[in-house]
Coordinates of C-alpha atoms in Angstrom, one line a residue:
M1 CA -19.7 19.4 3.2
K2 CA -18.3 16.9 0.7
I3 CA -17.3 13.7 2.5
L4 CA -15.1 10.8 1.2
V5 CA -16.5 7.7 2.9
T6 CA -14.3 4.6 2.7
G7 CA -16.1 1.3 3.0
G8 CA -19.4 2.9 2.2
C9 CA -21.0 -0.3 0.8
G10 CA -20.5 -2.1 4.1
F11 CA -22.8 -2.3 7.1
V12 CA -21.9 0.9 9.1
G13 CA -20.5 2.7 6.1
S14 CA -23.7 2.4 4.1
A15 CA -25.7 3.8 7.1
V16 CA -23.3 6.8 7.1
V17 CA -23.7 7.3 3.4
R18 CA -27.5 7.1 3.5
L19 CA -27.7 9.5 6.5
A20 CA -25.2 12.0 5.1
V21 CA -27.0 12.3 1.8
A22 CA -30.3 12.6 3.5
R23 CA -28.8 15.6 5.4
G24 CA -27.6 17.3 2.3
H25 CA -23.9 16.3 2.3
A26 CA -22.2 15.4 -0.9
V27 CA -20.7 11.9 -0.5
V28 CA -18.0 10.0 -2.5
N29 CA -18.2 6.4 -1.6
L30 CA -14.9 4.5 -2.0
D31 CA -15.3 0.8 -1.6
A32 CA -13.3 -2.2 -2.9
L33 CA -16.4 -4.4 -3.0
T34 CA -14.9 -7.3 -1.2
Y35 CA -17.1 -10.3 -0.1
A36 CA -18.8 -8.1 2.5
G37 CA -19.4 -5.1 0.2
C38 CA -22.9 -4.7 -1.2
P39 CA -23.9 -1.9 -3.5
A40 CA -27.6 -2.7 -2.7
N41 CA -26.9 -1.1 0.7
V42 CA -26.8 2.3 -0.9
A43 CA -29.4 1.8 -3.6
S44 CA -31.7 4.3 -2.0
V45 CA -29.2 7.1 -2.7
A46 CA -27.5 5.8 -5.8
D47 CA -29.4 8.2 -8.1
S48 CA -28.9 11.3 -5.9
P49 CA -26.9 14.1 -7.4
L50 CA -25.1 14.2 -4.1
Y51 CA -23.7 10.7 -4.4
R52 CA -20.7 9.4 -6.3
F53 CA -19.2 5.9 -6.2
E54 CA -15.5 4.9 -6.7
Q55 CA -14.5 1.2 -6.7
A56 CA -11.0 1.2 -5.2
D57 CA -8.9 -0.5 -2.6
I58 CA -7.3 1.5 0.2
R59 CA -4.2 -0.7 -0.3
D60 CA -3.8 1.1 -3.7
R61 CA -2.1 4.4 -2.9
A62 CA -2.3 5.7 -6.5
A63 CA -6.0 5.2 -6.6
L64 CA -6.4 7.1 -3.3
D65 CA -4.4 10.0 -4.7
R66 CA -6.4 10.1 -7.9
I67 CA -9.8 10.0 -6.1
L68 CA -8.8 12.8 -3.6
A69 CA -7.6 15.0 -6.4
A70 CA -10.7 14.3 -8.6
H71 CA -13.3 14.9 -5.9
A72 CA -11.7 17.4 -3.6
P73 CA -13.5 16.4 -0.4
D74 CA -13.7 18.5 2.8
A75 CA -13.4 15.4 5.0
V76 CA -12.4 11.7 5.0
L77 CA -14.6 9.4 7.0
H78 CA -12.6 6.1 7.2
L79 CA -14.6 3.0 7.7
A80 CA -13.0 0.6 5.2
A81 CA -11.7 -2.4 7.2
E82 CA -11.7 -6.2 7.6
S83 CA -13.9 -6.6 10.7
H84 CA -14.8 -10.3 11.4
V85 CA -12.9 -11.6 14.4
D86 CA -13.3 -15.3 13.4
R87 CA -12.0 -14.6 9.9
S88 CA -9.0 -12.8 11.5
I89 CA -8.1 -15.9 13.4
D90 CA -8.2 -18.1 10.3
G91 CA -6.4 -15.5 8.0
P92 CA -4.8 -12.6 9.8
G93 CA -2.7 -11.4 6.8
V94 CA -5.5 -9.5 5.0
F95 CA -6.4 -7.8 8.3
V96 CA -2.9 -6.3 8.5
E97 CA -2.8 -5.4 4.8
T98 CA -6.1 -3.6 4.9
N99 CA -6.5 -2.3 8.4
V100 CA -2.9 -1.3 9.0
T101 CA -1.2 -0.7 5.6
G102 CA -4.5 0.5 4.0
T103 CA -4.9 3.1 6.8
F104 CA -1.3 4.2 6.4
N105 CA -1.9 4.7 2.6
L106 CA -5.0 6.7 3.3
L107 CA -3.3 8.9 5.9
E108 CA -0.4 9.6 3.5
A109 CA -2.8 10.3 0.6
A110 CA -4.9 12.6 2.8
R111 CA -1.8 14.4 4.2
G112 CA -0.5 15.0 0.7
Y113 CA -3.9 16.2 -0.5
W114 CA -4.4 18.5 2.6
A115 CA -0.9 20.0 2.2
G116 CA -1.4 20.6 -1.5
R117 CA -4.5 22.6 -0.7
G118 CA -2.7 24.9 1.8
R119 CA -3.5 22.8 5.0
P120 CA -7.1 24.1 5.4
E121 CA -8.1 24.2 9.1
A122 CA -11.6 22.9 8.3
F123 CA -10.4 19.6 6.8
R124 CA -11.1 16.5 8.9
F125 CA -9.9 12.9 8.8
L126 CA -12.2 10.7 11.0
H127 CA -11.0 7.2 11.7
V128 CA -13.6 4.8 13.0
S129 CA -12.4 2.0 15.3
T130 CA -13.7 -0.5 17.8
D131 CA -13.8 -1.1 21.6
E132 CA -12.0 -4.4 21.0
V133 CA -8.7 -2.5 21.0
F134 CA -9.1 -2.1 24.8
G135 CA -9.2 -5.8 25.5
T136 CA -11.6 -7.3 27.9
L137 CA -13.4 -6.3 31.1
P138 CA -14.3 -8.7 34.0
H139 CA -17.8 -9.9 34.5
G140 CA -19.8 -8.2 37.1
A141 CA -17.6 -5.1 37.3
S142 CA -19.0 -1.6 36.9
R143 CA -15.9 -0.4 35.0
R144 CA -16.3 0.6 31.4
F145 CA -13.9 1.6 28.7
T146 CA -13.1 5.3 28.5
E147 CA -11.0 7.4 26.0
T148 CA -8.0 6.9 28.3
S149 CA -8.3 3.1 28.7
P150 CA -5.0 1.3 27.9
Y151 CA -4.8 -0.8 24.7
D152 CA -4.8 -4.6 25.2
P153 CA -6.0 -6.2 21.9
R154 CA -6.5 -9.9 22.1
S155 CA -7.3 -11.0 18.5
P156 CA -5.6 -10.4 15.1
Y157 CA -8.6 -8.1 14.2
A158 CA -8.3 -6.0 17.4
A159 CA -4.5 -5.8 17.0
S160 CA -4.8 -4.6 13.5
K161 CA -7.3 -1.9 14.5
A162 CA -5.1 -0.9 17.5
A163 CA -2.2 -0.4 15.1
S164 CA -4.3 1.8 12.8
D165 CA -5.5 3.8 15.7
H166 CA -1.9 4.6 16.7
L167 CA -1.0 5.6 13.2
V168 CA -3.9 8.1 13.1
G169 CA -2.8 9.6 16.5
A170 CA 0.8 9.8 15.2
W171 CA -0.2 11.6 12.0
F172 CA -2.0 14.2 14.1
E173 CA 0.8 14.7 16.5
T174 CA 3.7 14.6 13.9
Y175 CA 2.2 16.2 10.9
G176 CA -0.7 18.2 12.3
L177 CA -3.3 16.3 10.1
P178 CA -6.7 17.2 11.6
C179 CA -7.6 13.7 12.7
L180 CA -10.3 12.5 15.0
L181 CA -10.9 8.9 16.3
T182 CA -13.9 7.0 17.5
N183 CA -14.2 3.7 19.2
C184 CA -17.7 2.0 19.2
T185 CA -19.4 -0.9 20.7
N186 CA -21.2 -3.7 18.8
N187 CA -23.6 -2.4 16.1
Y188 CA -26.8 -4.1 14.9
G189 CA -29.6 -3.2 12.5
P190 CA -30.6 -3.4 8.8
Y191 CA -28.0 -4.5 6.2
H192 CA -25.9 -6.3 8.8
F193 CA -23.8 -8.8 6.9
P194 CA -25.2 -12.3 7.4
E195 CA -22.1 -13.8 9.2
K196 CA -22.4 -11.7 12.3
L197 CA -24.3 -12.9 15.4
I198 CA -27.7 -11.2 15.2
P199 CA -28.3 -11.8 11.5
V200 CA -27.0 -15.4 11.9
I201 CA -29.6 -16.0 14.6
I202 CA -32.4 -14.4 12.6
L203 CA -31.6 -16.2 9.4
N204 CA -31.1 -19.6 11.1
A205 CA -34.5 -19.1 12.8
I206 CA -36.1 -18.4 9.4
A207 CA -34.5 -21.5 8.0
G208 CA -35.5 -23.7 11.0
K209 CA -31.9 -24.3 11.9
D210 CA -30.2 -24.5 15.3
L211 CA -29.3 -21.1 16.9
P212 CA -25.6 -21.3 17.8
V213 CA -24.2 -19.6 20.9
Y214 CA -20.5 -19.6 21.5
G215 CA -19.2 -21.2 24.8
D216 CA -21.6 -20.8 27.6
G217 CA -23.1 -17.6 26.3
T218 CA -22.0 -15.4 29.2
N219 CA -19.8 -13.1 27.1
V220 CA -21.3 -9.6 27.4
R221 CA -21.5 -6.9 24.7
D222 CA -22.8 -3.4 24.6
W223 CA -25.2 -3.0 21.6
L224 CA -25.7 0.1 19.5
Y225 CA -28.3 0.6 16.7
V226 CA -26.3 1.3 13.5
E227 CA -28.3 4.4 12.5
D228 CA -27.4 5.9 16.0
H229 CA -23.8 5.1 15.3
A230 CA -24.0 6.9 11.9
D231 CA -25.6 9.9 13.6
A232 CA -22.7 10.0 16.1
L233 CA -20.1 9.8 13.4
L234 CA -21.5 12.8 11.6
R235 CA -21.8 14.7 14.9
V236 CA -18.0 14.0 15.5
L237 CA -17.1 15.0 12.0
E238 CA -19.0 18.3 12.2
A239 CA -18.3 19.3 15.8
G240 CA -15.5 17.2 17.2
R241 CA -12.1 18.6 18.1
P242 CA -9.1 17.4 16.1
G243 CA -6.8 15.2 18.1
R244 CA -9.7 14.1 20.2
R245 CA -11.0 10.5 20.7
Y246 CA -14.7 9.9 21.3
N247 CA -16.2 6.6 22.6
I248 CA -19.6 5.7 21.1
G249 CA -21.7 3.3 23.1
G250 CA -25.3 2.2 23.4
E251 CA -25.2 1.6 27.2
T252 CA -27.1 -1.6 26.5
E253 CA -25.1 -4.5 27.9
R254 CA -26.4 -8.0 27.3
S255 CA -24.9 -11.4 27.5
N256 CA -24.8 -13.3 24.2
L257 CA -27.3 -15.8 25.6
D258 CA -29.7 -13.1 26.8
L259 CA -29.4 -11.4 23.4
V260 CA -30.3 -14.6 21.6
R261 CA -33.2 -15.2 23.9
A262 CA -34.4 -11.6 23.3
L263 CA -34.2 -12.2 19.5
C264 CA -36.2 -15.4 19.9
A265 CA -38.9 -13.6 21.8
V266 CA -39.2 -11.1 19.0
L267 CA -39.2 -13.9 16.4
D268 CA -41.9 -15.7 18.4
D269 CA -44.1 -12.6 18.0
M270 CA -43.3 -11.7 14.5
R271 CA -42.7 -15.1 12.9
P272 CA -44.3 -17.7 15.3
L273 CA -43.7 -21.4 15.0
A274 CA -46.5 -23.9 14.8
R275 CA -45.3 -25.4 18.1
G276 CA -42.9 -24.2 20.7
S277 CA -40.5 -21.3 20.8
H278 CA -37.5 -20.4 18.6
A279 CA -35.5 -20.5 21.9
D280 CA -35.9 -24.3 21.9
R281 CA -33.3 -24.4 19.0
I282 CA -30.6 -22.6 21.0
V283 CA -27.4 -24.8 21.0
F284 CA -24.0 -24.2 22.6
V285 CA -21.0 -24.6 20.3
P286 CA -17.3 -24.5 20.9
D287 CA -16.0 -21.1 21.9
R288 CA -13.5 -19.0 19.8
P289 CA -10.0 -18.8 21.2
G290 CA -9.4 -15.8 23.4
H291 CA -13.1 -14.8 23.4
D292 CA -13.2 -11.5 25.4
A293 CA -15.5 -11.7 28.5
R294 CA -17.1 -8.3 28.4
Y295 CA -17.1 -5.0 26.4
A296 CA -18.7 -1.8 27.7
I297 CA -18.2 1.8 26.6
D298 CA -18.6 5.0 28.6
P299 CA -20.0 7.5 26.2
A300 CA -19.8 10.5 28.6
R301 CA -17.5 12.6 26.5
I302 CA -19.5 12.5 23.3
R303 CA -22.7 13.1 25.3
D304 CA -21.3 16.0 27.3
E305 CA -19.2 17.7 24.7
L306 CA -21.2 17.1 21.5
G307 CA -24.7 16.4 22.9
W308 CA -25.1 13.0 21.3
R309 CA -27.3 10.3 22.7
P310 CA -28.6 7.1 21.0
A311 CA -32.2 7.5 19.9
V312 CA -33.3 3.9 19.4
G313 CA -33.8 1.7 22.4
F314 CA -32.6 -1.9 22.4
E315 CA -36.0 -3.6 22.3
D316 CA -37.3 -1.3 19.5
G317 CA -34.0 -1.8 17.6
L318 CA -34.3 -5.6 17.7
R319 CA -37.9 -5.4 16.4
R320 CA -36.8 -3.1 13.6
T321 CA -34.0 -5.4 12.7
V322 CA -36.0 -8.6 12.7
G323 CA -38.7 -6.9 10.7
W324 CA -36.2 -5.7 8.2
Y325 CA -34.7 -9.2 7.6
L326 CA -38.2 -10.7 7.3
E327 CA -39.1 -8.1 4.6
N328 CA -35.8 -8.2 2.7
E329 CA -35.2 -11.8 1.8
G330 CA -33.8 -10.9 -1.6
W331 CA -31.0 -8.9 0.0
W332 CA -29.7 -11.5 2.4
R333 CA -30.2 -14.6 0.1
A334 CA -27.9 -13.0 -2.5
L335 CA -25.2 -12.6 0.2
T336 CA -25.6 -16.0 1.9
A337 CA -24.9 -17.5 -1.6
R338 CA -21.4 -16.0 -1.6
G339 CA -18.6 -18.5 -1.1
G340 CA -17.7 -19.2 2.5
V341 CA -20.5 -17.2 4.1
G342 CA -22.2 -19.2 6.9
R343 CA -19.2 -21.6 7.4
R344 CA -18.0 -21.8 11.0
R345 CA -14.6 -20.0 11.4
G346 CA -12.2 -18.9 14.1
L347 CA -11.5 -22.2 16.0
G348 CA -7.8 -21.6 15.7
R349 CA -7.1 -25.0 14.1

C-alpha cells in the first residue's frame, strides 16, 4: 500500500511513518515543518526507497492536488494538525485555519483525486482525532468515552478537532468518500515535542529545574504509548470499515500528579540525584482555563472488531521514554532552542 501521511514529521505522524516503512508500505510524508515539525524524527527511514518527503501545508489546496496526482497513493492518513491546548488558548486562529480549513482542503483534494481514478473501493481516508472532542468526565466515575459519546469540546483546540471530525463524517455520508475516523487518548514516548507534559518533566529534571503540575494535579488522563497508537492506526487503515469510528485508548488512567511522581521514580533509578528525590522539585502552578477533569477511552470496538490491543505497559513505556530522552540530548536541545518553546502558555490573559 502507498500511504500519504500528513504531519509525518510530528510526534505521532513520525511513529506511523517509521512503522509503515518497516512493514513494507510506501510512504509519502507531507509536512509543513512548522515549529513542531522535525525531520530528524524520520531520519531512520529517510534513505529508504519506500519513503518520499513533500514539504507542503494542508492549507494550500493547489499543493495537495499536485502531490496526490504525482504520487497516486492508495490511502491518506491525516495527522497534520495544531495540537497544543495551551497554544490554542493564546492563539486560536491558526488552529481553525489548520485543523478545520486544512482538513476541508485535504478532503476536497482527496475527493477529486478519488473521483478522477474511478472511485476505487479500496481507497481510504483516515482522519486521526482526539478524545478531547468529547469534553470531560467526572472524577471517580466508571464511565468512559465510546464511539457514540456526544461531542462537548471545551478548548479552542478541541473545538477545531471536533469541527474537522464532523467534516470527515459529512464527506463520507454526502459524497461516499471512504473515510474512517479515530479518537485517541494522550500519547507518550520517544520524539515527543518538548512542550508537552511528560517531556517537560523529564527535561526539567535533567536541568535541575522545578517540575510543574497544573492546579492540584488531580486531572486524569488515559495514557497510550505512541508506537501502540501507530500500530492501531495501520490496523484501522488496513481492516477498518469506511464510515466507522474507532476509539484508541491505553486503559491506563493516571492523575497528572501520579504521573509526575511515577516519572520521578523512574528518574531516581535511571538518573539519581546526589541527595533526595526528583519528586522534591514538584511544584503546583496556576491551572489552565477550562482544564478538563478526566479523559478515558473505551477501546472495546477496535479490540473486538480488529483485534488490536496495546503491547507496551505503562511502567515499561515510561522507562523506555525516559531512557530515550537521556540518550538523545542532541535531538531535544535543538528543539528547545526554538523560539517560544518552554514558555508558559494558556493562562487566558
